[in-house]
Amino acid sequence: MKRSGIFYAAAGIIALVVLAGFSYKERIFANQNWSEEQKSLIASLLLDALPALPADPSNRVANDPRAAELGQALFNDKRLSANAKVACATCHLRDRQFQDGTPLGHGVGQTNRRTMPISGTAHAPFLFWDGRKDSQWAQALGPLESAVEHGSDRTALARRLAVDYRRDYERLFGPLPEFTGLPDHASPEGNAAAKAAWSKMTEGEREAINRVFANIGKAIAAFERTIKPRETRFDRYARSLQAGTAPNDQLSEPEIAGLALFIGKGNCINCHNGPLLTDNHFHNTGVPAVEGLPEDTGRALGALQVKNDPFNCRGRYSDAAPSDCTELNFMVSEGDELLRAYKPPSLRNVALRPPYMHAGQFRSLDEVVRHYNKAPPAPAGHSELEPLKLNDREVHALQAFLATLSEED
Amino acid sequence: MTRRQILKSRLLWAAPLALITMVGLGAAAKMRSPLPENLDLSLTRYSDAGLYQTRLDTDMNPVSIGAMHAFIVTLRTRDGRPVEKAALTIDGGMPQHGHGLPTTPRVTADLGGGRYRVEGIKFNMPGWWTVTVHATSGAGGDETTFNLKL
């Protein structure tokens, strides 16, 4: 009798622990238990809350379907590269959320950064991990002249347009300049020969070529504006939660637990907020430096570059009035907070595109979440992270939630 | 009732009690870091040394996170007279996170009558923000800090 009493007591305790654990899960998982504050945070992430495509006053052809058509052709055209083997689409693969799945991009050479996805970037005030460009069209110009991406130059690109796209170009932007006497290869950003050739051109010739160069970017941007995020399982869950209907079957228990952590204890929503799950700002999260790559100061350099970029919103190739350039006009351009700060990318489709961070430092979402959980000191500057003290179950739940942000085919 | 039955019935009671305790603990663990108690959210305040009465009006209501907007700052003396031609600078940040504003707002128009338009305001995170208006005029220099909860 005594023995069986101990047995029942032990069984009872085990049952209690299981029951308690279960009830705890039930509490987080049942959507009717979301607080009003949690519900409103969840609603703020819903794709339906994404504002209409913002106007781009710096690009007068931004919404012209003919420009988007030309831009799409240019995006896929390998002839715009030095070796005729690299297009934008080489690293921005349509069937992989317009990224390439490798730690560093590979054009005619290897870049120092991870290729970024394109979807939804029309909503971003600053482009690239360090925000060194302030529009989609100015961003598109960078890789064309980068020695390790397209490896091309301004006069070569303008000549290419004249040969292959004259009619489409001219009906959008007016007559191409006369190329007689202009060098085959010239750019202020290229190799020594290209730079020398550029310096020998007259001011008027340079401006005419710069204008064609900028227009190439504007056409590509018109295409990129059409690349938009699509609904996910999370959106369906959040929408029915908002509507007050019971969508229990749409997210699993760990996924819902992960959502609770995402908007709560995990602090993820601090930077990954809004329908694109990015605040489009710049944060130092102590991501390790990569051995062998040059020193990378992130936004500290990016802020100076965008300020001085001749193709920025205030530049002569922009179609905007200077007063339209609000983001540039009021940007933070100096301070300790910029050192090794990088832009949080949209988390939509994040589970489908390892590796992670600005140089592909983490191979998996597990490594990412564990990094945020541990919050190591930054290699330079000051990390914004604090240790999260998540247990393994919570680490896995967060990953499960992140996978609900994937678009389905 | 046998001993075993008593044990069983106690277990039956203990389970819901344990459950309720777990629910309570879970709820406490899940709360976002709370705001300080008695946080003054008023948008008309006296400056630190009491030189000015400062009022903040926003042109976006409710303020949405990540959207650029503007403030109208109204500056008055303690006895309510408008402070004309003051020099204003604005800063702020999130005290709980130790970072500043994501933009550098500044006065873009002196609207007269002690009213100043401040453009370039953006808040990129939910939570507790502070905005400090530093004002200098013939009356002297002083600053007013506002608390905003987004």
CSV table of C-alpha atoms in Angstrom, one decimal, chain A residues 174-310:
chain,number,residue,atom,x,y,z
A,174,GLY,CA,14.5,61.4,-75.6
A,175,PRO,CA,17.5,61.2,-78.0
A,176,LEU,CA,20.7,59.5,-77.0
A,177,PRO,CA,23.8,61.6,-77.3
A,178,GLU,CA,26.2,61.5,-80.3
A,179,PHE,CA,28.9,58.9,-79.6
A,180,THR,CA,31.4,59.9,-82.3
A,181,GLY,CA,34.7,60.8,-80.6
A,182,LEU,CA,33.7,59.4,-77.2
A,183,PRO,CA,35.9,56.7,-75.7
A,184,ASP,CA,34.7,53.1,-75.7
A,185,HIS,CA,35.4,52.8,-72.0
A,186,ALA,CA,35.2,55.7,-69.6
A,187,SER,CA,34.0,56.3,-66.1
A,188,PRO,CA,35.0,58.2,-63.0
A,189,GLU,CA,34.7,55.0,-61.0
A,190,GLY,CA,36.5,52.5,-63.3
A,191,ASN,CA,40.0,51.3,-63.6
A,192,ALA,CA,42.9,53.8,-64.3
A,193,ALA,CA,42.4,53.8,-68.1
A,194,ALA,CA,38.6,54.4,-67.8
A,195,LYS,CA,39.2,57.2,-65.3
A,196,ALA,CA,41.8,58.8,-67.6
A,197,ALA,CA,39.5,58.6,-70.6
A,198,TRP,CA,36.7,60.1,-68.5
A,199,SER,CA,38.8,63.0,-67.4
A,200,LYS,CA,39.6,63.8,-71.1
A,201,MET,CA,35.9,64.2,-71.9
A,202,THR,CA,34.2,67.6,-71.8
A,203,GLU,CA,31.9,68.6,-69.0
A,204,GLY,CA,29.0,68.4,-71.5
A,205,GLU,CA,29.9,65.0,-72.7
A,206,ARG,CA,30.2,63.6,-69.2
A,207,GLU,CA,26.8,65.0,-68.3
A,208,ALA,CA,25.2,63.5,-71.4
A,209,ILE,CA,26.6,60.1,-70.5
A,210,ASN,CA,25.8,60.4,-66.9
A,211,ARG,CA,22.2,61.1,-67.9
A,212,VAL,CA,22.0,57.9,-70.0
A,213,PHE,CA,23.6,56.1,-67.1
A,214,ALA,CA,21.0,57.4,-64.6
A,215,ASN,CA,18.2,56.6,-67.0
A,216,ILE,CA,19.4,53.0,-67.2
A,217,GLY,CA,18.9,52.9,-63.4
A,218,LYS,CA,15.5,54.6,-63.6
A,219,ALA,CA,14.2,51.9,-66.1
A,220,ILE,CA,15.6,49.1,-63.9
A,221,ALA,CA,13.9,50.7,-60.9
A,222,ALA,CA,10.6,50.9,-62.7
A,223,PHE,CA,10.8,47.1,-63.1
A,224,GLU,CA,12.0,46.5,-59.5
A,225,ARG,CA,9.0,48.5,-58.2
A,226,THR,CA,6.8,45.8,-59.6
A,227,ILE,CA,8.4,43.2,-57.4
A,228,LYS,CA,6.1,43.1,-54.4
A,229,PRO,CA,5.7,40.8,-51.4
A,230,ARG,CA,2.9,38.3,-51.5
A,231,GLU,CA,0.6,36.9,-48.8
A,232,THR,CA,2.0,34.3,-46.4
A,233,ARG,CA,0.5,31.9,-43.8
A,234,PHE,CA,1.3,34.5,-41.1
A,235,ASP,CA,-0.8,37.1,-43.0
A,236,ARG,CA,-3.8,34.8,-43.2
A,237,TYR,CA,-3.5,34.0,-39.4
A,238,ALA,CA,-3.1,37.7,-38.5
A,239,ARG,CA,-6.0,38.8,-40.8
A,240,SER,CA,-8.5,36.4,-39.2
A,241,LEU,CA,-7.2,37.3,-35.7
A,242,GLN,CA,-7.9,40.9,-36.6
A,243,ALA,CA,-11.4,40.0,-37.9
A,244,GLY,CA,-12.1,38.1,-34.7
A,245,THR,CA,-12.6,34.7,-36.5
A,246,ALA,CA,-10.9,31.6,-35.0
A,247,PRO,CA,-7.9,30.7,-37.2
A,248,ASN,CA,-6.3,28.1,-35.0
A,249,ASP,CA,-5.5,25.7,-37.8
A,250,GLN,CA,-3.4,28.2,-39.7
A,251,LEU,CA,-0.4,28.4,-37.4
A,252,SER,CA,1.0,25.5,-35.3
A,253,GLU,CA,1.5,25.7,-31.6
A,254,PRO,CA,5.3,26.4,-31.8
A,255,GLU,CA,4.7,29.0,-34.6
A,256,ILE,CA,2.3,30.9,-32.4
A,257,ALA,CA,4.7,30.6,-29.5
A,258,GLY,CA,7.3,32.0,-31.8
A,259,LEU,CA,5.1,34.9,-32.8
A,260,ALA,CA,4.5,35.7,-29.1
A,261,LEU,CA,8.3,35.8,-28.6
A,262,PHE,CA,8.8,37.8,-31.8
A,263,ILE,CA,6.6,40.6,-30.6
A,264,GLY,CA,7.6,40.2,-26.9
A,265,LYS,CA,10.6,38.7,-25.1
A,266,GLY,CA,12.6,38.3,-28.3
A,267,ASN,CA,12.6,42.1,-29.0
A,268,CYS,CA,12.6,41.2,-32.7
A,269,ILE,CA,9.8,43.7,-33.5
A,270,ASN,CA,11.9,46.6,-32.3
A,271,CYS,CA,13.8,46.6,-35.6
A,272,HIS,CA,11.7,44.1,-37.7
A,273,ASN,CA,8.5,46.1,-37.6
A,274,GLY,CA,5.8,47.1,-40.0
A,275,PRO,CA,4.3,44.9,-42.8
A,276,LEU,CA,7.8,44.4,-44.3
A,277,LEU,CA,9.3,43.4,-40.9
A,278,THR,CA,12.0,46.0,-41.2
A,279,ASP,CA,12.3,49.5,-39.8
A,280,ASN,CA,14.6,50.4,-42.7
A,281,HIS,CA,17.0,52.0,-40.3
A,282,PHE,CA,20.6,50.8,-39.4
A,283,HIS,CA,21.6,48.8,-36.4
A,284,ASN,CA,24.8,47.4,-34.9
A,285,THR,CA,23.8,43.9,-33.7
A,286,GLY,CA,27.3,42.7,-33.0
A,287,VAL,CA,27.5,40.6,-36.2
A,288,PRO,CA,31.1,39.2,-36.4
A,289,ALA,CA,33.6,40.6,-38.9
A,290,VAL,CA,34.7,38.2,-41.7
A,291,GLU,CA,38.3,37.3,-41.7
A,292,GLY,CA,39.9,38.2,-45.0
A,293,LEU,CA,37.4,40.9,-46.0
A,294,PRO,CA,38.4,44.6,-45.8
A,295,GLU,CA,37.3,46.6,-42.7
A,296,ASP,CA,33.6,47.3,-43.0
A,297,THR,CA,32.2,50.3,-41.0
A,298,GLY,CA,28.6,49.8,-42.3
A,299,ARG,CA,26.4,52.8,-42.1
A,300,ALA,CA,29.2,55.1,-41.0
A,301,LEU,CA,30.6,55.0,-44.5
A,302,GLY,CA,27.3,54.5,-46.2
A,303,ALA,CA,25.9,57.7,-44.8
A,304,LEU,CA,28.8,59.7,-46.2
A,305,GLN,CA,28.5,58.0,-49.5
A,306,VAL,CA,24.8,58.7,-50.0
A,307,LYS,CA,25.3,62.3,-49.0
A,308,ASN,CA,27.9,62.8,-51.6
A,309,ASP,CA,26.4,60.6,-54.3
A,310,PRO,CA,25.9,62.6,-57.6
